[in-house]
mmCIF file with all atom_site columns, C-alpha atoms in Angstrom:
data_model
loop_
_atom_site.group_PDB
_atom_site.id
_atom_site.type_symbol
_atom_site.label_atom_id
_atom_site.label_alt_id
_atom_site.label_comp_id
_atom_site.label_asym_id
_atom_site.label_entity_id
_atom_site.label_seq_id
_atom_site.pdbx_PDB_ins_code
_atom_site.Cartn_x
_atom_site.Cartn_y
_atom_site.Cartn_z
_atom_site.occupancy
_atom_site.B_iso_or_equiv
_atom_site.pdbx_formal_charge
_atom_site.auth_seq_id
_atom_site.auth_comp_id
_atom_site.auth_asym_id
_atom_site.auth_atom_id
_atom_site.pdbx_PDB_model_num
ATOM 1   C CA . UNK A 1 1   ? 11.652  4.618   24.483  1.00 64.00 ? 18  UNK A CA 1
ATOM 2   C CA . UNK A 1 2   ? 11.273  0.947   23.704  1.00 62.00 ? 19  UNK A CA 1
ATOM 3   C CA . UNK A 1 3   ? 11.088  0.494   19.999  1.00 93.00 ? 20  UNK A CA 1
ATOM 4   C CA . UNK A 1 4   ? 11.591  -1.431  16.794  1.00 96.00 ? 21  UNK A CA 1
ATOM 5   C CA . UNK A 1 5   ? 14.447  -0.126  14.649  1.00 96.00 ? 22  UNK A CA 1
ATOM 6   C CA . UNK A 1 6   ? 15.039  -1.020  11.032  1.00 97.00 ? 23  UNK A CA 1
ATOM 7   C CA . UNK A 1 7   ? 18.216  -0.388  9.100   1.00 94.00 ? 24  UNK A CA 1
ATOM 8   C CA . UNK A 1 8   ? 18.799  0.918   6.594   1.00 94.00 ? 25  UNK A CA 1
ATOM 9   C CA . UNK A 1 9   ? 15.728  3.091   5.939   1.00 95.00 ? 26  UNK A CA 1
ATOM 10  C CA . UNK A 1 10  ? 16.446  3.070   2.220   1.00 96.00 ? 27  UNK A CA 1
ATOM 11  C CA . UNK A 1 11  ? 18.331  0.382   0.331   1.00 96.00 ? 28  UNK A CA 1
ATOM 12  C CA . UNK A 1 12  ? 19.191  0.288   -3.343  1.00 96.00 ? 29  UNK A CA 1
ATOM 13  C CA . UNK A 1 13  ? 20.531  -2.906  -4.835  1.00 94.00 ? 30  UNK A CA 1
ATOM 14  C CA . UNK A 1 14  ? 21.116  -4.341  -8.267  1.00 95.00 ? 31  UNK A CA 1
ATOM 15  C CA . UNK A 1 15  ? 19.008  -7.005  -9.901  1.00 95.00 ? 32  UNK A CA 1
ATOM 16  C CA . UNK A 1 16  ? 20.233  -10.373 -8.600  1.00 95.00 ? 33  UNK A CA 1
ATOM 17  C CA . UNK A 1 17  ? 22.610  -8.933  -5.976  1.00 96.00 ? 34  UNK A CA 1
ATOM 18  C CA . UNK A 1 18  ? 21.937  -10.328 -2.470  1.00 96.00 ? 35  UNK A CA 1
ATOM 19  C CA . UNK A 1 19  ? 20.746  -7.867  0.130   1.00 97.00 ? 36  UNK A CA 1
ATOM 20  C CA . UNK A 1 20  ? 20.198  -8.053  3.888   1.00 97.00 ? 37  UNK A CA 1
ATOM 21  C CA . UNK A 1 21  ? 17.793  -5.919  5.890   1.00 97.00 ? 38  UNK A CA 1
ATOM 22  C CA . UNK A 1 22  ? 18.030  -5.732  9.654   1.00 97.00 ? 39  UNK A CA 1
ATOM 23  C CA . UNK A 1 23  ? 15.632  -5.213  12.525  1.00 97.00 ? 40  UNK A CA 1
ATOM 24  C CA . UNK A 1 24  ? 16.327  -4.757  16.210  1.00 97.00 ? 41  UNK A CA 1
ATOM 25  C CA . UNK A 1 25  ? 13.959  -4.351  19.132  1.00 97.00 ? 42  UNK A CA 1
ATOM 26  C CA . UNK A 1 26  ? 14.249  -3.160  22.702  1.00 95.00 ? 43  UNK A CA 1
ATOM 27  C CA . UNK A 1 27  ? 10.777  -4.412  23.680  1.00 93.00 ? 44  UNK A CA 1
ATOM 28  C CA . UNK A 1 28  ? 12.008  -7.904  24.577  1.00 93.00 ? 45  UNK A CA 1
ATOM 29  C CA . UNK A 1 29  ? 9.115   -9.414  22.632  1.00 93.00 ? 46  UNK A CA 1
ATOM 30  C CA . UNK A 1 30  ? 9.178   -13.125 21.838  1.00 92.00 ? 47  UNK A CA 1
ATOM 31  C CA . UNK A 1 31  ? 7.626   -12.847 18.390  1.00 93.00 ? 48  UNK A CA 1
ATOM 32  C CA . UNK A 1 32  ? 9.129   -11.031 15.405  1.00 95.00 ? 49  UNK A CA 1
ATOM 33  C CA . UNK A 1 33  ? 7.526   -10.666 11.963  1.00 95.00 ? 50  UNK A CA 1
ATOM 34  C CA . UNK A 1 34  ? 8.623   -9.610  8.493   1.00 97.00 ? 51  UNK A CA 1
ATOM 35  C CA . UNK A 1 35  ? 6.100   -8.056  6.104   1.00 96.00 ? 52  UNK A CA 1
ATOM 36  C CA . UNK A 1 36  ? 6.333   -6.888  2.526   1.00 97.00 ? 53  UNK A CA 1
ATOM 37  C CA . UNK A 1 37  ? 4.215   -3.851  1.650   1.00 95.00 ? 54  UNK A CA 1
ATOM 38  C CA . UNK A 1 38  ? 3.821   -2.600  -1.902  1.00 94.00 ? 55  UNK A CA 1
ATOM 39  C CA . UNK A 1 39  ? 2.311   0.748   -2.770  1.00 89.00 ? 56  UNK A CA 1
ATOM 40  C CA . UNK A 1 40  ? -1.377  1.060   -1.775  1.00 85.00 ? 57  UNK A CA 1
ATOM 41  C CA . UNK A 1 41  ? -1.476  -2.566  -0.661  1.00 89.00 ? 58  UNK A CA 1
ATOM 42  C CA . UNK A 1 42  ? -1.910  -4.322  2.644   1.00 91.00 ? 59  UNK A CA 1
ATOM 43  C CA . UNK A 1 43  ? 1.217   -5.554  4.405   1.00 93.00 ? 60  UNK A CA 1
ATOM 44  C CA . UNK A 1 44  ? 1.845   -9.171  3.391   1.00 94.00 ? 61  UNK A CA 1
ATOM 45  C CA . UNK A 1 45  ? 3.316   -11.476 6.031   1.00 94.00 ? 62  UNK A CA 1
ATOM 46  C CA . UNK A 1 46  ? 6.458   -13.261 4.824   1.00 95.00 ? 63  UNK A CA 1
ATOM 47  C CA . UNK A 1 47  ? 7.431   -15.179 7.985   1.00 92.00 ? 64  UNK A CA 1
ATOM 48  C CA . UNK A 1 48  ? 7.620   -14.891 11.714  1.00 93.00 ? 65  UNK A CA 1
ATOM 49  C CA . UNK A 1 49  ? 9.674   -16.190 14.624  1.00 93.00 ? 66  UNK A CA 1
ATOM 50  C CA . UNK A 1 50  ? 8.257   -17.419 17.896  1.00 90.00 ? 67  UNK A CA 1
ATOM 51  C CA . UNK A 1 51  ? 11.496  -17.222 19.897  1.00 90.00 ? 68  UNK A CA 1
ATOM 52  C CA . UNK A 1 52  ? 13.799  -19.312 17.714  1.00 90.00 ? 69  UNK A CA 1
ATOM 53  C CA . UNK A 1 53  ? 11.011  -21.230 15.980  1.00 90.00 ? 70  UNK A CA 1
ATOM 54  C CA . UNK A 1 54  ? 10.765  -20.107 12.360  1.00 91.00 ? 71  UNK A CA 1
ATOM 55  C CA . UNK A 1 55  ? 7.373   -20.061 10.608  1.00 90.00 ? 72  UNK A CA 1
ATOM 56  C CA . UNK A 1 56  ? 7.291   -19.514 6.859   1.00 91.00 ? 73  UNK A CA 1
ATOM 57  C CA . UNK A 1 57  ? 4.126   -18.449 5.035   1.00 91.00 ? 74  UNK A CA 1
ATOM 58  C CA . UNK A 1 58  ? 3.158   -20.906 2.318   1.00 90.00 ? 75  UNK A CA 1
ATOM 59  C CA . UNK A 1 59  ? 3.379   -18.331 -0.472  1.00 92.00 ? 76  UNK A CA 1
ATOM 60  C CA . UNK A 1 60  ? 6.677   -16.701 0.568   1.00 95.00 ? 77  UNK A CA 1
ATOM 61  C CA . UNK A 1 61  ? 9.154   -17.164 -2.290  1.00 94.00 ? 78  UNK A CA 1
ATOM 62  C CA . UNK A 1 62  ? 12.269  -19.275 -1.618  1.00 93.00 ? 79  UNK A CA 1
ATOM 63  C CA . UNK A 1 63  ? 14.290  -16.200 -2.514  1.00 94.00 ? 80  UNK A CA 1
ATOM 64  C CA . UNK A 1 64  ? 13.444  -14.796 0.935   1.00 97.00 ? 81  UNK A CA 1
ATOM 65  C CA . UNK A 1 65  ? 15.247  -16.105 4.006   1.00 96.00 ? 82  UNK A CA 1
ATOM 66  C CA . UNK A 1 66  ? 15.472  -14.960 7.582   1.00 96.00 ? 83  UNK A CA 1
ATOM 67  C CA . UNK A 1 67  ? 17.740  -15.278 10.605  1.00 95.00 ? 84  UNK A CA 1
ATOM 68  C CA . UNK A 1 68  ? 17.168  -14.499 14.250  1.00 96.00 ? 85  UNK A CA 1
ATOM 69  C CA . UNK A 1 69  ? 20.483  -14.842 16.109  1.00 95.00 ? 86  UNK A CA 1
ATOM 70  C CA . UNK A 1 70  ? 19.025  -13.608 19.420  1.00 94.00 ? 87  UNK A CA 1
ATOM 71  C CA . UNK A 1 71  ? 15.864  -12.089 20.911  1.00 93.00 ? 88  UNK A CA 1
ATOM 72  C CA . UNK A 1 72  ? 16.752  -8.556  19.871  1.00 95.00 ? 89  UNK A CA 1
ATOM 73  C CA . UNK A 1 73  ? 17.767  -8.977  16.246  1.00 96.00 ? 90  UNK A CA 1
ATOM 74  C CA . UNK A 1 74  ? 16.193  -10.373 13.117  1.00 96.00 ? 91  UNK A CA 1
ATOM 75  C CA . UNK A 1 75  ? 17.435  -10.255 9.518   1.00 97.00 ? 92  UNK A CA 1
ATOM 76  C CA . UNK A 1 76  ? 15.729  -10.564 6.163   1.00 97.00 ? 93  UNK A CA 1
ATOM 77  C CA . UNK A 1 77  ? 17.929  -11.903 3.358   1.00 97.00 ? 94  UNK A CA 1
ATOM 78  C CA . UNK A 1 78  ? 16.867  -11.646 -0.255  1.00 97.00 ? 95  UNK A CA 1
ATOM 79  C CA . UNK A 1 79  ? 19.163  -13.947 -2.170  1.00 95.00 ? 96  UNK A CA 1
ATOM 80  C CA . UNK A 1 80  ? 18.569  -12.789 -5.746  1.00 95.00 ? 97  UNK A CA 1
ATOM 81  C CA . UNK A 1 81  ? 16.311  -9.744  -5.797  1.00 96.00 ? 98  UNK A CA 1
ATOM 82  C CA . UNK A 1 82  ? 14.073  -9.287  -8.804  1.00 95.00 ? 99  UNK A CA 1
ATOM 83  C CA . UNK A 1 83  ? 12.300  -6.133  -9.922  1.00 94.00 ? 100 UNK A CA 1
ATOM 84  C CA . UNK A 1 84  ? 9.116   -7.428  -8.320  1.00 95.00 ? 101 UNK A CA 1
ATOM 85  C CA . UNK A 1 85  ? 10.776  -7.406  -4.892  1.00 97.00 ? 102 UNK A CA 1
ATOM 86  C CA . UNK A 1 86  ? 10.939  -3.623  -4.794  1.00 97.00 ? 103 UNK A CA 1
ATOM 87  C CA . UNK A 1 87  ? 8.772   -2.722  -1.811  1.00 97.00 ? 104 UNK A CA 1
ATOM 88  C CA . UNK A 1 88  ? 8.705   -1.481  1.756   1.00 96.00 ? 105 UNK A CA 1
ATOM 89  C CA . UNK A 1 89  ? 9.793   -4.197  4.188   1.00 98.00 ? 106 UNK A CA 1
ATOM 90  C CA . UNK A 1 90  ? 8.337   -3.903  7.651   1.00 97.00 ? 107 UNK A CA 1
ATOM 91  C CA . UNK A 1 91  ? 9.515   -5.604  10.808  1.00 97.00 ? 108 UNK A CA 1
ATOM 92  C CA . UNK A 1 92  ? 7.101   -6.015  13.713  1.00 96.00 ? 109 UNK A CA 1
ATOM 93  C CA . UNK A 1 93  ? 7.179   -7.547  17.177  1.00 95.00 ? 110 UNK A CA 1
ATOM 94  C CA . UNK A 1 94  ? 4.614   -8.741  19.641  1.00 93.00 ? 111 UNK A CA 1
ATOM 95  C CA . UNK A 1 95  ? 4.311   -10.407 23.014  1.00 90.00 ? 112 UNK A CA 1
ATOM 96  C CA . UNK A 1 96  ? 3.210   -14.002 23.032  1.00 83.00 ? 113 UNK A CA 1
ATOM 97  C CA . UNK A 1 97  ? -0.144  -13.295 24.657  1.00 82.00 ? 114 UNK A CA 1
ATOM 98  C CA . UNK A 1 98  ? -1.428  -10.444 22.518  1.00 85.00 ? 115 UNK A CA 1
ATOM 99  C CA . UNK A 1 99  ? -2.575  -9.874  18.941  1.00 87.00 ? 116 UNK A CA 1
ATOM 100 C CA . UNK A 1 100 ? -1.280  -6.307  18.641  1.00 90.00 ? 117 UNK A CA 1
ATOM 101 C CA . UNK A 1 101 ? 2.052   -5.771  16.893  1.00 93.00 ? 118 UNK A CA 1
ATOM 102 C CA . UNK A 1 102 ? 4.600   -2.973  17.087  1.00 95.00 ? 119 UNK A CA 1
ATOM 103 C CA . UNK A 1 103 ? 6.125   -1.917  13.785  1.00 96.00 ? 120 UNK A CA 1
ATOM 104 C CA . UNK A 1 104 ? 9.384   -0.356  12.764  1.00 96.00 ? 121 UNK A CA 1
ATOM 105 C CA . UNK A 1 105 ? 9.466   2.402   10.164  1.00 95.00 ? 122 UNK A CA 1
ATOM 106 C CA . UNK A 1 106 ? 10.443  0.000   7.433   1.00 96.00 ? 123 UNK A CA 1
ATOM 107 C CA . UNK A 1 107 ? 13.174  -0.299  4.822   1.00 97.00 ? 124 UNK A CA 1
ATOM 108 C CA . UNK A 1 108 ? 12.265  0.868   1.347   1.00 96.00 ? 125 UNK A CA 1
ATOM 109 C CA . UNK A 1 109 ? 14.038  -1.397  -1.116  1.00 97.00 ? 126 UNK A CA 1
ATOM 110 C CA . UNK A 1 110 ? 14.697  -0.336  -4.694  1.00 96.00 ? 127 UNK A CA 1
ATOM 111 C CA . UNK A 1 111 ? 16.067  -2.647  -7.386  1.00 95.00 ? 128 UNK A CA 1
ATOM 112 C CA . UNK A 1 112 ? 18.092  -1.284  -10.301 1.00 92.00 ? 129 UNK A CA 1
ATOM 113 C CA . UNK B 2 1   ? -13.978 -12.699 -1.698  1.00 64.00 ? 17  UNK B CA 1
ATOM 114 C CA . UNK B 2 2   ? -11.009 -11.243 0.158   1.00 74.00 ? 18  UNK B CA 1
ATOM 115 C CA . UNK B 2 3   ? -10.849 -11.962 3.875   1.00 89.00 ? 19  UNK B CA 1
ATOM 116 C CA . UNK B 2 4   ? -10.806 -8.247  4.702   1.00 94.00 ? 20  UNK B CA 1
ATOM 117 C CA . UNK B 2 5   ? -12.275 -5.509  2.509   1.00 94.00 ? 21  UNK B CA 1
ATOM 118 C CA . UNK B 2 6   ? -11.491 -1.856  3.043   1.00 94.00 ? 22  UNK B CA 1
ATOM 119 C CA . UNK B 2 7   ? -12.430 1.058   0.790   1.00 85.00 ? 23  UNK B CA 1
ATOM 120 C CA . UNK B 2 8   ? -9.082  2.538   -0.283  1.00 80.00 ? 24  UNK B CA 1
ATOM 121 C CA . UNK B 2 9   ? -10.496 6.052   -0.739  1.00 84.00 ? 25  UNK B CA 1
ATOM 122 C CA . UNK B 2 10  ? -8.937  8.520   -1.043  1.00 92.00 ? 26  UNK B CA 1
ATOM 123 C CA . UNK B 2 11  ? -11.062 10.393  1.470   1.00 95.00 ? 27  UNK B CA 1
ATOM 124 C CA . UNK B 2 12  ? -10.729 14.167  1.743   1.00 97.00 ? 28  UNK B CA 1
ATOM 125 C CA . UNK B 2 13  ? -12.491 16.126  4.501   1.00 97.00 ? 29  UNK B CA 1
ATOM 126 C CA . UNK B 2 14  ? -12.319 19.649  5.956   1.00 97.00 ? 30  UNK B CA 1
ATOM 127 C CA . UNK B 2 15  ? -10.727 20.211  9.345   1.00 97.00 ? 31  UNK B CA 1
ATOM 128 C CA . UNK B 2 16  ? -13.200 19.560  12.157  1.00 97.00 ? 32  UNK B CA 1
ATOM 129 C CA . UNK B 2 17  ? -15.242 16.984  10.229  1.00 97.00 ? 33  UNK B CA 1
ATOM 130 C CA . UNK B 2 18  ? -16.241 13.612  11.641  1.00 97.00 ? 34  UNK B CA 1
ATOM 131 C CA . UNK B 2 19  ? -14.538 10.832  9.707   1.00 97.00 ? 35  UNK B CA 1
ATOM 132 C CA . UNK B 2 20  ? -15.904 7.314   9.389   1.00 96.00 ? 36  UNK B CA 1
ATOM 133 C CA . UNK B 2 21  ? -13.656 4.493   8.196   1.00 97.00 ? 37  UNK B CA 1
ATOM 134 C CA . UNK B 2 22  ? -14.898 0.938   7.737   1.00 96.00 ? 38  UNK B CA 1
ATOM 135 C CA . UNK B 2 23  ? -13.868 -2.626  7.041   1.00 97.00 ? 39  UNK B CA 1
ATOM 136 C CA . UNK B 2 24  ? -15.814 -5.779  6.396   1.00 97.00 ? 40  UNK B CA 1
ATOM 137 C CA . UNK B 2 25  ? -14.502 -9.288  6.804   1.00 96.00 ? 41  UNK B CA 1
ATOM 138 C CA . UNK B 2 26  ? -15.524 -12.834 6.023   1.00 95.00 ? 42  UNK B CA 1
ATOM 139 C CA . UNK B 2 27  ? -13.695 -14.972 8.616   1.00 92.00 ? 43  UNK B CA 1
ATOM 140 C CA . UNK B 2 28  ? -15.980 -15.475 11.603  1.00 92.00 ? 44  UNK B CA 1
ATOM 141 C CA . UNK B 2 29  ? -12.991 -16.705 13.667  1.00 90.00 ? 45  UNK B CA 1
ATOM 142 C CA . UNK B 2 30  ? -11.555 -13.189 13.945  1.00 92.00 ? 46  UNK B CA 1
ATOM 143 C CA . UNK B 2 31  ? -11.770 -12.002 17.541  1.00 91.00 ? 47  UNK B CA 1
ATOM 144 C CA . UNK B 2 32  ? -9.141  -9.252  17.797  1.00 93.00 ? 48  UNK B CA 1
ATOM 145 C CA . UNK B 2 33  ? -9.609  -6.037  15.842  1.00 95.00 ? 49  UNK B CA 1
ATOM 146 C CA . UNK B 2 34  ? -7.157  -3.223  15.394  1.00 96.00 ? 50  UNK B CA 1
ATOM 147 C CA . UNK B 2 35  ? -6.766  0.069   13.610  1.00 97.00 ? 51  UNK B CA 1
ATOM 148 C CA . UNK B 2 36  ? -3.323  1.233   12.588  1.00 97.00 ? 52  UNK B CA 1
ATOM 149 C CA . UNK B 2 37  ? -2.339  4.660   11.318  1.00 97.00 ? 53  UNK B CA 1
ATOM 150 C CA . UNK B 2 38  ? 0.472   4.864   8.779   1.00 95.00 ? 54  UNK B CA 1
ATOM 151 C CA . UNK B 2 39  ? 2.051   8.160   7.843   1.00 95.00 ? 55  UNK B CA 1
ATOM 152 C CA . UNK B 2 40  ? 3.887   8.427   4.542   1.00 91.00 ? 56  UNK B CA 1
ATOM 153 C CA . UNK B 2 41  ? 7.246   6.612   4.633   1.00 88.00 ? 57  UNK B CA 1
ATOM 154 C CA . UNK B 2 42  ? 6.623   5.365   8.182   1.00 91.00 ? 58  UNK B CA 1
ATOM 155 C CA . UNK B 2 43  ? 5.571   2.068   9.724   1.00 93.00 ? 59  UNK B CA 1
ATOM 156 C CA . UNK B 2 44  ? 2.028   1.380   10.949  1.00 95.00 ? 60  UNK B CA 1
ATOM 157 C CA . UNK B 2 45  ? 1.287   2.701   14.434  1.00 96.00 ? 61  UNK B CA 1
ATOM 158 C CA . UNK B 2 46  ? -1.347  1.025   16.598  1.00 96.00 ? 62  UNK B CA 1
ATOM 159 C CA . UNK B 2 47  ? -4.317  3.348   17.260  1.00 96.00 ? 63  UNK B CA 1
ATOM 160 C CA . UNK B 2 48  ? -7.056  1.145   18.654  1.00 96.00 ? 64  UNK B CA 1
ATOM 161 C CA . UNK B 2 49  ? -7.288  -2.466  19.846  1.00 94.00 ? 65  UNK B CA 1
ATOM 162 C CA . UNK B 2 50  ? -10.551 -4.191  20.654  1.00 93.00 ? 66  UNK B CA 1
ATOM 163 C CA . UNK B 2 51  ? -11.553 -7.719  21.518  1.00 89.00 ? 67  UNK B CA 1
ATOM 164 C CA . UNK B 2 52  ? -14.846 -9.145  20.255  1.00 86.00 ? 68  UNK B CA 1
ATOM 165 C CA . UNK B 2 53  ? -17.887 -6.896  19.714  1.00 86.00 ? 69  UNK B CA 1
ATOM 166 C CA . UNK B 2 54  ? -18.451 -3.486  21.239  1.00 88.00 ? 70  UNK B CA 1
ATOM 167 C CA . UNK B 2 55  ? -17.172 0.074   21.311  1.00 92.00 ? 71  UNK B CA 1
ATOM 168 C CA . UNK B 2 56  ? -13.942 1.561   22.546  1.00 95.00 ? 72  UNK B CA 1
ATOM 169 C CA . UNK B 2 57  ? -13.182 5.239   22.848  1.00 96.00 ? 73  UNK B CA 1
ATOM 170 C CA . UNK B 2 58  ? -9.803  6.957   23.142  1.00 95.00 ? 74  UNK B CA 1
ATOM 171 C CA . UNK B 2 59  ? -9.847  10.717  22.906  1.00 96.00 ? 75  UNK B CA 1
ATOM 172 C CA . UNK B 2 60  ? -11.139 11.725  19.485  1.00 97.00 ? 76  UNK B CA 1
ATOM 173 C CA . UNK B 2 61  ? -11.111 8.136   18.239  1.00 98.00 ? 77  UNK B CA 1
ATOM 174 C CA . UNK B 2 62  ? -13.888 5.551   18.619  1.00 97.00 ? 78  UNK B CA 1
ATOM 175 C CA . UNK B 2 63  ? -13.655 1.975   17.379  1.00 97.00 ? 79  UNK B CA 1
ATOM 176 C CA . UNK B 2 64  ? -16.760 -0.146  16.879  1.00 97.00 ? 80  UNK B CA 1
ATOM 177 C CA . UNK B 2 65  ? -16.970 -3.868  16.203  1.00 96.00 ? 81  UNK B CA 1
ATOM 178 C CA . UNK B 2 66  ? -20.151 -5.636  15.077  1.00 95.00 ? 82  UNK B CA 1
ATOM 179 C CA . UNK B 2 67  ? -19.289 -9.317  14.820  1.00 93.00 ? 83  UNK B CA 1
ATOM 180 C CA . UNK B 2 68  ? -22.816 -10.282 13.777  1.00 93.00 ? 84  UNK B CA 1
ATOM 181 C CA . UNK B 2 69  ? -22.433 -8.144  10.653  1.00 94.00 ? 85  UNK B CA 1
ATOM 182 C CA . UNK B 2 70  ? -18.670 -8.743  10.319  1.00 95.00 ? 86  UNK B CA 1
ATOM 183 C CA . UNK B 2 71  ? -18.162 -4.993  10.191  1.00 95.00 ? 87  UNK B CA 1
ATOM 184 C CA . UNK B 2 72  ? -15.756 -2.715  12.032  1.00 97.00 ? 88  UNK B CA 1
ATOM 185 C CA . UNK B 2 73  ? -15.536 1.063   12.077  1.00 97.00 ? 89  UNK B CA 1
ATOM 186 C CA . UNK B 2 74  ? -13.224 3.822   13.228  1.00 97.00 ? 90  UNK B CA 1
ATOM 187 C CA . UNK B 2 75  ? -14.654 7.270   13.896  1.00 97.00 ? 91  UNK B CA 1
ATOM 188 C CA . UNK B 2 76  ? -12.469 10.347  14.203  1.00 98.00 ? 92  UNK B CA 1
ATOM 189 C CA . UNK B 2 77  ? -14.107 13.392  15.773  1.00 97.00 ? 93  UNK B CA 1
ATOM 190 C CA . UNK B 2 78  ? -12.894 16.956  15.216  1.00 98.00 ? 94  UNK B CA 1
ATOM 191 C CA . UNK B 2 79  ? -10.441 15.777  12.585  1.00 97.00 ? 95  UNK B CA 1
ATOM 192 C CA . UNK B 2 80  ? -7.136  17.624  12.323  1.00 98.00 ? 96  UNK B CA 1
ATOM 193 C CA . UNK B 2 81  ? -4.635  18.022  9.466   1.00 97.00 ? 97  UNK B CA 1
ATOM 194 C CA . UNK B 2 82  ? -2.257  15.875  11.545  1.00 97.00 ? 98  UNK B CA 1
ATOM 195 C CA . UNK B 2 83  ? -4.753  12.997  11.127  1.00 98.00 ? 99  UNK B CA 1
ATOM 196 C CA . UNK B 2 84  ? -3.887  12.884  7.407   1.00 97.00 ? 100 UNK B CA 1
ATOM 197 C CA . UNK B 2 85  ? -2.512  9.374   6.891   1.00 97.00 ? 101 UNK B CA 1
ATOM 198 C CA . UNK B 2 86  ? -3.440  5.912   5.664   1.00 96.00 ? 102 UNK B CA 1
ATOM 199 C CA . UNK B 2 87  ? -5.628  3.978   8.110   1.00 97.00 ? 103 UNK B CA 1
ATOM 200 C CA . UNK B 2 88  ? -5.322  0.205   8.053   1.00 97.00 ? 104 UNK B CA 1
ATOM 201 C CA . UNK B 2 89  ? -7.739  -2.157  9.714   1.00 97.00 ? 105 UNK B CA 1
ATOM 202 C CA . UNK B 2 90  ? -6.287  -5.443  10.944  1.00 96.00 ? 106 UNK B CA 1
ATOM 203 C CA . UNK B 2 91  ? -7.776  -8.472  12.585  1.00 94.00 ? 107 UNK B CA 1
ATOM 204 C CA . UNK B 2 92  ? -6.686  -11.768 14.054  1.00 91.00 ? 108 UNK B CA 1
ATOM 205 C CA . UNK B 2 93  ? -7.864  -15.108 15.313  1.00 86.00 ? 109 UNK B CA 1
ATOM 206 C CA . UNK B 2 94  ? -5.854  -16.919 17.959  1.00 74.00 ? 110 UNK B CA 1
ATOM 207 C CA . UNK B 2 95  ? -4.418  -20.164 16.634  1.00 68.00 ? 111 UNK B CA 1
ATOM 208 C CA . UNK B 2 96  ? -2.378  -22.640 18.627  1.00 60.00 ? 112 UNK B CA 1
ATOM 209 C CA . UNK B 2 97  ? 1.232   -22.894 17.554  1.00 57.00 ? 113 UNK B CA 1
ATOM 210 C CA . UNK B 2 98  ? 4.462   -24.270 18.960  1.00 52.00 ? 114 UNK B CA 1
ATOM 211 C CA . UNK B 2 99  ? 4.674   -23.166 22.566  1.00 51.00 ? 115 UNK B CA 1
ATOM 212 C CA . UNK B 2 100 ? 1.568   -20.985 22.619  1.00 53.00 ? 116 UNK B CA 1
ATOM 213 C CA . UNK B 2 101 ? -1.006  -19.036 20.667  1.00 58.00 ? 117 UNK B CA 1
ATOM 214 C CA . UNK B 2 102 ? -0.258  -17.355 17.378  1.00 69.00 ? 118 UNK B CA 1
ATOM 215 C CA . UNK B 2 103 ? -1.951  -14.126 16.353  1.00 78.00 ? 119 UNK B CA 1
ATOM 216 C CA . UNK B 2 104 ? -1.238  -13.530 12.688  1.00 86.00 ? 120 UNK B CA 1
ATOM 217 C CA . UNK B 2 105 ? -2.772  -10.293 11.437  1.00 91.00 ? 121 UNK B CA 1
ATOM 218 C CA . UNK B 2 106 ? -4.853  -9.943  8.309   1.00 93.00 ? 122 UNK B CA 1
ATOM 219 C CA . UNK B 2 107 ? -4.852  -6.370  7.055   1.00 95.00 ? 123 UNK B CA 1
ATOM 220 C CA . UNK B 2 108 ? -7.144  -4.324  4.874   1.00 94.00 ? 124 UNK B CA 1
ATOM 221 C CA . UNK B 2 109 ? -5.529  -2.369  2.042   1.00 93.00 ? 125 UNK B CA 1
ATOM 222 C CA . UNK B 2 110 ? -5.855  0.919   3.954   1.00 95.00 ? 126 UNK B CA 1
ATOM 223 C CA . UNK B 2 111 ? -7.834  4.120   3.426   1.00 96.00 ? 127 UNK B CA 1
ATOM 224 C CA . UNK B 2 112 ? -5.904  7.270   2.552   1.00 95.00 ? 128 UNK B CA 1
ATOM 225 C CA . UNK B 2 113 ? -7.333  10.199  4.526   1.00 97.00 ? 129 UNK B CA 1
ATOM 226 C CA . UNK B 2 114 ? -6.551  13.864  3.934   1.00 97.00 ? 130 UNK B CA 1
ATOM 227 C CA . UNK B 2 115 ? -7.835  16.502  6.364   1.00 97.00 ? 131 UNK B CA 1
ATOM 228 C CA . UNK B 2 116 ? -7.719  19.927  4.791   1.00 96.00 ? 132 UNK B CA 1
ATOM 229 C CA . UNK B 2 117 ? -7.082  23.013  6.964   1.00 95.00 ? 133 UNK B CA 1
#
């Protein structure tokens, strides 16, 4: 089945220690998104890629970076995680011509 | 006023009940309306997708959009314990961006539903 796969499912890191989350897709979608979701809250869009074009949300902290080396893969880098960055991070993809998005199962990030 | 308002619940119903979930919104530019289901420790899964006003039915699920009232609903008939999850409404307006249209989603906070056997 075509899908969106996130690794790892659970990640524990130390305060201030850089961490990278990965997302891959077999849907061949042009657009990839990263969301942050905290408990009982709506997913919050951090940034998205339209092919290689990177689009940052205005309120995404500078601490968060992203890379998309090819169509299939996208990475979320958190340079110096703080306690407030503990959350579920969701990757999603979509075709160019549709509003619906396909989500991975997320990476739950814990900060010690 | 938030762009999308959704009652977080929790909502607890007996098996077989009809469930009604709702969202209101303030941005009249929204044209695409979705309902996602999110099980615990999983990503959101698309349930229903509608464009503009009207009804859409898929099995036990019916989505309704009333753009004049800025109100959307999801009805679940004959609810099952397997329907127990958080239901997120999401909506989007097409905006032109580099190379084509962008469809950023605005989500509600989600309603936690429990269907008791």
